[in-house]
Amino acid sequence: MNPQTAYRNLLAHVKETHLLVATSNLLDWDQEVMMPQGGGAVGFRAAQLGQLARLIHERSTDTRIGDWLAAAEADAQLTADPLSATAVNLRELRRDFDNARKIPVTLAEEFAKASAMSKHAWADARSKNDYAAFRPHLHRMIELNRQKAACWAPGSAEPWDALADKYEPNMTAAHIERLFAPLRRDLVGLVNDLLARPRKPDARFNEIKLPLEDQKRFVHYVAQQVGFDFTRGRLDTSSHPFCGGTHRDDVRMTTRFQHHMLSDSLGSTLHESGHGIYEQNLPGAEHIGTPLGEAVSLSIHESQSRLIENQVGRSKAFWRWCYPKLKEFFGSAVADLSFDDVYGAVNLVERSLIRTESDEATYSLHIMVRFELERAMIRGDLAAADLPGAWNERYKQYLGIDVPDDARGCMQDIHWSMGALGYFPTYTLGTLYAAQFFDTARQQIGDIDRQFERGEFQPLVHWLNRHIHNEGKRYRSEDLCRHVTGRPLSAEPLLNHLRSKLEDIYNRA
Amino acid sequence: MNPQTAYRNLLAHVKETHLLVATSNLLDWDQEVMMPQGGGAVGFRAAQLGQLARLIHERSTDTRIGDWLAAAEADAQLTADPLSATAVNLRELRRDFDNARKIPVTLAEEFAKASAMSKHAWADARSKNDYAAFRPHLHRMIELNRQKAACWAPGSAEPWDALADKYEPNMTAAHIERLFAPLRRDLVGLVNDLLARPRKPDARFNEIKLPLEDQKRFVHYVAQQVGFDFTRGRLDTSSHPFCGGTHRDDVRMTTRFQHHMLSDSLGSTLHESGHGIYEQNLPGAEHIGTPLGEAVSLSIHESQSRLIENQVGRSKAFWRWCYPKLKEFFGSAVADLSFDDVYGAVNLVERSLIRTESDEATYSLHIMVRFELERAMIRGDLAAADLPGAWNERYKQYLGIDVPDDARGCMQDIHWSMGALGYFPTYTLGTLYAAQFFDTARQQIGDIDRQFERGEFQPLVHWLNRHIHNEGKRYRSEDLCRHVTGRPLSAEPLLNHLRSKLEDIYNRA
C-alpha cells in the first residue's frame, strides 16, 4: 500500500471514530446536566452509551489500522521530523492501537460490565456507609485491573505502571515516588506550622450564603473575563463539576453551587475554565479528531485547570481585581468582608477529610494517600478488605485527621469504583506542572500581577495558548515541561508558591 | 429459520437501530436548544448527524431484515390476531423495509446531500427575499421527489400519493381533496362573515409585552397542569418550537418567546404539550424501540397537539381557570384586561400571511394552498419558476390577502426546502381528528367544561391515554378514528366547533 494513501485512510478512519466519541461525550454531558430525572429509569441512556462504546471499540481495534500504520511507518519521510503532525499522529495512533489490541475483547467487555455494576454498588454503599457491600466490587475491579496490566506488561514487578501509562504516558510509580517524597515531607511540615499558629484567616467568606442567581451571573462573568469563550462553549450546573463537549468549538463545562457557598462555586468555575480554555485552543481545522488536535495528557490538562484555579484565582493580584466585583454583584451581603477577609478565606488551610473540598496546601496529601494505596492494591500487597484501615491510618499520618466513617473515607471518590486505578497522581502532577509553568510565564510575560489587578488575563492566556494549548499532543508531558520551562518537573515551584503566599497571609491574619 | 427466533432477532435489530435514532434526535434537540453559536461552524455537528444517518440507513436496509420478516410472516400464528403486538410490528416493519429497499442507495444519498444544500440556500434566500436564488434548489427537490415517487409507485398518475404515504400511511390526494373541498368553502365563508362585522374582539392581550422570566414560569406551570410530566421531560426555548427527546421517559419540548407575546408562547407551549403528553404515554417496557411503541402517524400526532392547543387552550372553560392564574403571575401588567378581552384575543380571526402565526379559523386555508401547489409540482403541472405567482393568487383567493414578498410568501416554510413534499396536509388532518376526538371525549367523559374550569385536565388526558396514546401504532389513522369515534374522519366536528365558538365570541364583542 502507498504510505501516503495509508496515512490518509488512517486519519479518515480515526476522525470518523472521533465523531462517535464526541457523540458519546455529548450524551454523557446531557445525562449529567440536562436529562430529566426519570430519563434513565429503563436504562435507555445506558443502552445508548453502551452501543456507542461498542461501535468505538470495534473501530479502534479494526485490523486495517494495523495495516495502515505499518505501511505509513515504512516511509521514513513521514516521520523524519518527529514533531511534525504526521509523526505525532503515527506515534500516538500506534500506541493506542497496540494498547487496544493487547486487551482481549472478552476482558474489555467484562471490565465494562463489572465497572458499571461496581459504580452503581459504590453509589449505593456510600449513601449507606456500608463498605462491606462495596468491598467485593472493589476486589473485582482490582483483579480486572491486574489482568489488564498483565496484558500490557506481562510479569512486571510494578504492574501499576502499565495502568498509569494509559492516563499519563511514560509515568512510573518510582518516578512519582521521587517527586512525591520531598513534597509530602514539606507539605506536612508547612500545614503543621500554619495550623499551630494562634491566629488564622477569617473563614466567614467560605460560609456566607449568597443568592443562587447572583452567583450564577458572577461565575459566568468571571469565567468570561479569564478567557473562556462563551460563543464556543457553555457553563451549566451539575453535582460534580466537569468539562465536556464535542470539540474545540463546543466546550461544555459545569460548576456546582454547594451549600450556596460562593468560594466553592467560584473555585470550581475557575478550575473548569482552565480545562475549557485549553480545549478551546487546541489545534483546529484538519487536526480536529486526530491525536495532534488533542490535549497532551491528564496531568497537563489538570495543570491548566489548577493554574487558573490557584495561581490565578487564589492570588492576591486576582483578588485586587475581583474583590470590587464581588461588592458590585453581591452588595450588602458582602459589605462587612474586607479584602483580607476574602483573600484569606480562599487560602485558608484546614485538616480536611474530603479531597474535592480541600484547600491548596492539603490537596496533594489526599492524592498521596490514594497513590500509595492503589499501588499496593495493584501489587497485591493490600487487599480490598484491609483498605479502610490503611486509609484511616494514612489520613491520621499525613493530614492529622481521624476518619469518622468510610463514606467520608475510602469511599468518597468514584474513581476506584469504576476501575480507574493509576489515575489519581495526575491531579498532583498537574498541580506541580501548574506552578512550574506559571513561574516561567511570570518571567516571560513581565508584570503579571499588575495585569491581574487590572483584570487583564489575556497576556497569560495567550502565553498558555502559544506554548501549551496550540501545540496539542506534539510533546509528551515531560518533554513539554522541559521545552516550555527549560527544566524537568520538580516540586520546588509549588512549594515556593505555597510557602510565600501562605506565610504572608498567615502573618497578616 | 424458526419464526419465533426470526421475530426475536428482528426486534433486537430494530431496537438497536432505534437507539441510534434516539441519539440522532438528541443531537438535533441539542443543536436547536443548547449548542453554542460557534459549535456548528466547522460542520462538526452536521458530520455527527450524517454519520448517524448513515449507520441508521445501513441497519434499516440490512438484507437480514428481509430474511427475518419472511420467516416470521410464514408462521400464521404470529399474525393470527392482526391487532397483536407481533402482527402490528410485522406489518409496520415490512412496510418500512420495503419502502427503504425500493430507493437505491445512490438516490438516498443524493437526496440527503441536495436536501442539506437546499435547506441552507433557502435560509439564505429567505433572509434576502431572493426567490431566484432558491428556485433551482426547489426544482431539484421536486425532481428528486418525483424520482422517489417513481421508485415507490412506478407509473402512477398521482405520484404525490406515494410521497404522502411516507408521512401518513394510506392517505391519497383524492381523499384529502374530498375532505378539504367542503372545509375550504365553509372556512372561507366563516372568515368572510366574521371579518365583515363592524366589531371584533379586543386584540390588546396579543400585543402586550410581559417579562420573559414570568412568561417562562407561567408556561411551565400551565404545561404541568395540563398533564406534561416534568420528571420525564423538559421544556426549553428554541426559535421554532418542536417536541423531541429520546424515548417516552425523556421527552424534550420547546417553545418560543416571540416579541414577548404571551398568547404566542402559551399557544406554542400547549401545542407542544399535546405532542409531549402523547410521547410520554406511548406503550413502554418491551415496546420501546418497536413500531407498537410509536405514534400512529403525523396526523394523529398533530391531533393531540391541536386538541390541547385549541379544544383545550382556546376554550372558554380553560380560560375560566387560566384567567385568574394570569392575574396571579403577571399582576398589574394585565390588570386592565377583562376575561372577555383575553378569551376574545386568543380566538381573534385575521387575514394572516404567516401559517405559524395564523389563528384557528384560517390555519387550514394556509395548508390547502400548500397541498394544492405541492400536488401540482409533483405531477409536473407547476414549475418551480411559477410557484410565487400561483402562491400569491391562492392567498388572495382563500385568505383575501396580498402577499408582499416571497420571504413572507412561498418561502416562509422550511418543509419544501428540505424536500418534505406530501407533509403539509397532515397538519389539517390532525386539526380535523382533534375536533372529532374531542367531541367523542366530551360525550364519554361528561361535563368536561366544569372540569376545565376547575383546572382538572386529568379526566381528558386519561381518556386520551387510554384510547389513543397507550395504543401506540396498533391502528392506522383512519382505523383509530373509526375505533374511537365510531365514524370516519369528517370536517363537520371542526366546522361546528369553530362556528359555535366564534359566533359566540364575535356576538359578544
Short mmCIF file of N, CA and C in Angstrom, two decimals, chain B residues 341-408:
data_model
loop_
_atom_site.label_atom_id
_atom_site.label_comp_id
_atom_site.label_asym_id
_atom_site.label_seq_id
_atom_site.Cartn_x
_atom_site.Cartn_y
_atom_site.Cartn_z
N ASP B 341 -61.73 40.17 27.14
CA ASP B 341 -60.58 40.67 26.37
C ASP B 341 -59.61 39.54 26.05
N VAL B 342 -59.29 38.77 27.08
CA VAL B 342 -58.29 37.71 26.90
C VAL B 342 -58.86 36.56 26.06
N TYR B 343 -60.03 36.10 26.44
CA TYR B 343 -60.63 34.97 25.71
C TYR B 343 -60.90 35.36 24.25
N GLY B 344 -61.28 36.60 24.03
CA GLY B 344 -61.51 37.06 22.66
C GLY B 344 -60.21 37.13 21.87
N ALA B 345 -59.16 37.64 22.52
CA ALA B 345 -57.88 37.83 21.81
C ALA B 345 -57.29 36.51 21.33
N VAL B 346 -57.37 35.47 22.17
CA VAL B 346 -56.77 34.19 21.75
C VAL B 346 -57.61 33.52 20.66
N ASN B 347 -58.79 34.05 20.40
CA ASN B 347 -59.65 33.49 19.35
C ASN B 347 -59.89 34.46 18.19
N LEU B 348 -59.12 35.52 18.17
CA LEU B 348 -59.26 36.53 17.14
C LEU B 348 -58.97 35.95 15.75
N VAL B 349 -59.84 36.24 14.78
CA VAL B 349 -59.64 35.77 13.41
C VAL B 349 -59.12 36.92 12.56
N GLU B 350 -58.04 36.64 11.82
CA GLU B 350 -57.45 37.69 10.98
C GLU B 350 -56.99 37.10 9.66
N ARG B 351 -56.97 37.97 8.64
CA ARG B 351 -56.40 37.56 7.35
C ARG B 351 -54.89 37.49 7.55
N SER B 352 -54.34 36.27 7.62
CA SER B 352 -52.93 36.15 8.02
C SER B 352 -52.06 35.72 6.85
N LEU B 353 -50.81 36.17 6.96
CA LEU B 353 -49.82 35.92 5.91
C LEU B 353 -48.96 34.70 6.26
N ILE B 354 -48.71 34.52 7.55
CA ILE B 354 -47.77 33.50 8.00
C ILE B 354 -48.51 32.36 8.68
N ARG B 355 -48.32 31.16 8.16
CA ARG B 355 -49.01 29.98 8.68
C ARG B 355 -48.83 29.80 10.18
N THR B 356 -47.56 29.89 10.65
CA THR B 356 -47.30 29.56 12.05
C THR B 356 -47.78 30.64 13.01
N GLU B 357 -48.25 31.77 12.46
CA GLU B 357 -48.79 32.80 13.33
C GLU B 357 -50.30 32.96 13.13
N SER B 358 -50.89 32.07 12.33
CA SER B 358 -52.30 32.25 11.98
C SER B 358 -53.22 31.70 13.06
N ASP B 359 -54.48 32.11 13.01
CA ASP B 359 -55.45 31.70 14.02
C ASP B 359 -56.08 30.37 13.65
N GLU B 360 -56.95 29.91 14.55
CA GLU B 360 -57.56 28.60 14.41
C GLU B 360 -58.45 28.49 13.16
N ALA B 361 -59.10 29.58 12.78
CA ALA B 361 -60.04 29.50 11.64
C ALA B 361 -59.32 29.55 10.30
N THR B 362 -58.26 30.35 10.21
CA THR B 362 -57.60 30.49 8.90
C THR B 362 -56.50 29.45 8.68
N TYR B 363 -56.04 28.79 9.78
CA TYR B 363 -54.89 27.90 9.66
C TYR B 363 -55.01 26.91 8.50
N SER B 364 -56.15 26.25 8.41
CA SER B 364 -56.28 25.20 7.40
C SER B 364 -56.28 25.75 5.98
N LEU B 365 -56.66 27.03 5.82
CA LEU B 365 -56.61 27.63 4.48
C LEU B 365 -55.16 27.74 4.01
N HIS B 366 -54.25 28.06 4.95
CA HIS B 366 -52.81 28.07 4.61
C HIS B 366 -52.36 26.70 4.12
N ILE B 367 -52.86 25.67 4.78
CA ILE B 367 -52.46 24.29 4.42
C ILE B 367 -52.98 23.93 3.03
N MET B 368 -54.21 24.34 2.74
CA MET B 368 -54.79 23.97 1.44
C MET B 368 -54.01 24.58 0.28
N VAL B 369 -53.55 25.81 0.46
CA VAL B 369 -52.71 26.43 -0.57
C VAL B 369 -51.51 25.53 -0.84
N ARG B 370 -50.87 25.11 0.23
CA ARG B 370 -49.66 24.31 0.09
C ARG B 370 -49.95 22.94 -0.53
N PHE B 371 -51.04 22.31 -0.07
CA PHE B 371 -51.39 21.00 -0.61
C PHE B 371 -51.60 21.06 -2.12
N GLU B 372 -52.39 22.03 -2.55
CA GLU B 372 -52.69 22.12 -3.98
C GLU B 372 -51.44 22.38 -4.81
N LEU B 373 -50.57 23.24 -4.27
CA LEU B 373 -49.37 23.60 -5.04
C LEU B 373 -48.35 22.47 -5.08
N GLU B 374 -48.15 21.79 -3.97
CA GLU B 374 -47.16 20.70 -3.99
C GLU B 374 -47.66 19.53 -4.82
N ARG B 375 -48.96 19.31 -4.79
CA ARG B 375 -49.54 18.24 -5.62
C ARG B 375 -49.28 18.56 -7.10
N ALA B 376 -49.51 19.82 -7.48
CA ALA B 376 -49.29 20.22 -8.88
C ALA B 376 -47.80 20.13 -9.25
N MET B 377 -46.93 20.53 -8.33
CA MET B 377 -45.49 20.47 -8.63
C MET B 377 -45.04 19.02 -8.84
N ILE B 378 -45.54 18.12 -8.00
CA ILE B 378 -45.14 16.72 -8.12
C ILE B 378 -45.72 16.08 -9.38
N ARG B 379 -46.92 16.48 -9.77
CA ARG B 379 -47.50 15.96 -11.02
C ARG B 379 -46.79 16.52 -12.24
N GLY B 380 -46.03 17.60 -12.05
CA GLY B 380 -45.38 18.25 -13.19
C GLY B 380 -46.24 19.34 -13.79
N ASP B 381 -47.32 19.71 -13.13
CA ASP B 381 -48.23 20.73 -13.65
C ASP B 381 -47.83 22.15 -13.25
N LEU B 382 -46.89 22.24 -12.30
CA LEU B 382 -46.46 23.57 -11.85
C LEU B 382 -44.94 23.55 -11.70
N ALA B 383 -44.28 24.49 -12.41
CA ALA B 383 -42.82 24.55 -12.33
C ALA B 383 -42.41 25.44 -11.15
N ALA B 384 -41.21 25.18 -10.62
CA ALA B 384 -40.71 25.99 -9.51
C ALA B 384 -40.75 27.47 -9.86
N ALA B 385 -40.47 27.78 -11.15
CA ALA B 385 -40.44 29.18 -11.58
C ALA B 385 -41.80 29.84 -11.43
N ASP B 386 -42.86 29.05 -11.52
CA ASP B 386 -44.22 29.62 -11.47
C ASP B 386 -44.83 29.60 -10.08
N LEU B 387 -44.06 29.11 -9.11
CA LEU B 387 -44.63 28.96 -7.77
C LEU B 387 -45.08 30.29 -7.14
N PRO B 388 -44.22 31.34 -7.14
CA PRO B 388 -44.65 32.57 -6.44
C PRO B 388 -45.99 33.11 -6.95
N GLY B 389 -46.17 33.12 -8.27
CA GLY B 389 -47.42 33.63 -8.83
C GLY B 389 -48.62 32.81 -8.37
N ALA B 390 -48.47 31.48 -8.45
CA ALA B 390 -49.57 30.60 -8.06
C ALA B 390 -49.88 30.74 -6.57
N TRP B 391 -48.82 30.87 -5.79
CA TRP B 391 -48.96 31.05 -4.33
C TRP B 391 -49.77 32.31 -4.02
N ASN B 392 -49.32 33.41 -4.60
CA ASN B 392 -49.93 34.70 -4.29
C ASN B 392 -51.40 34.75 -4.73
N GLU B 393 -51.66 34.14 -5.88
CA GLU B 393 -53.03 34.07 -6.39
C GLU B 393 -53.95 33.35 -5.40
N ARG B 394 -53.49 32.20 -4.90
CA ARG B 394 -54.32 31.44 -3.96
C ARG B 394 -54.47 32.14 -2.61
N TYR B 395 -53.44 32.84 -2.18
CA TYR B 395 -53.57 33.57 -0.91
C TYR B 395 -54.64 34.65 -1.04
N LYS B 396 -54.70 35.25 -2.22
CA LYS B 396 -55.73 36.27 -2.47
C LYS B 396 -57.11 35.60 -2.43
N GLN B 397 -57.17 34.44 -3.10
CA GLN B 397 -58.45 33.76 -3.24
C GLN B 397 -58.97 33.19 -1.91
N TYR B 398 -58.12 32.45 -1.16
CA TYR B 398 -58.58 31.75 0.04
C TYR B 398 -58.52 32.64 1.28
N LEU B 399 -57.46 33.45 1.36
CA LEU B 399 -57.27 34.23 2.59
C LEU B 399 -57.55 35.71 2.40
N GLY B 400 -57.81 36.11 1.14
CA GLY B 400 -58.16 37.50 0.88
C GLY B 400 -57.03 38.46 1.18
N ILE B 401 -55.82 38.02 0.91
CA ILE B 401 -54.68 38.84 1.33
C ILE B 401 -53.66 38.94 0.20
N ASP B 402 -53.02 40.13 0.09
CA ASP B 402 -51.97 40.31 -0.90
C ASP B 402 -50.63 39.94 -0.28
N VAL B 403 -49.87 39.10 -0.95
CA VAL B 403 -48.56 38.69 -0.42
C VAL B 403 -47.53 39.73 -0.83
N PRO B 404 -46.87 40.38 0.14
CA PRO B 404 -45.98 41.49 -0.21
C PRO B 404 -44.63 41.04 -0.78
N ASP B 405 -44.15 39.88 -0.37
CA ASP B 405 -42.87 39.39 -0.90
C ASP B 405 -42.78 37.88 -0.69
N ASP B 406 -41.83 37.25 -1.38
CA ASP B 406 -41.73 35.78 -1.31
C ASP B 406 -41.24 35.28 0.03
N ALA B 407 -40.46 36.12 0.73
CA ALA B 407 -39.97 35.71 2.05
C ALA B 407 -41.17 35.43 2.96
N ARG B 408 -42.20 36.28 2.85
CA ARG B 408 -43.41 36.06 3.63
C ARG B 408 -44.46 35.34 2.80
#
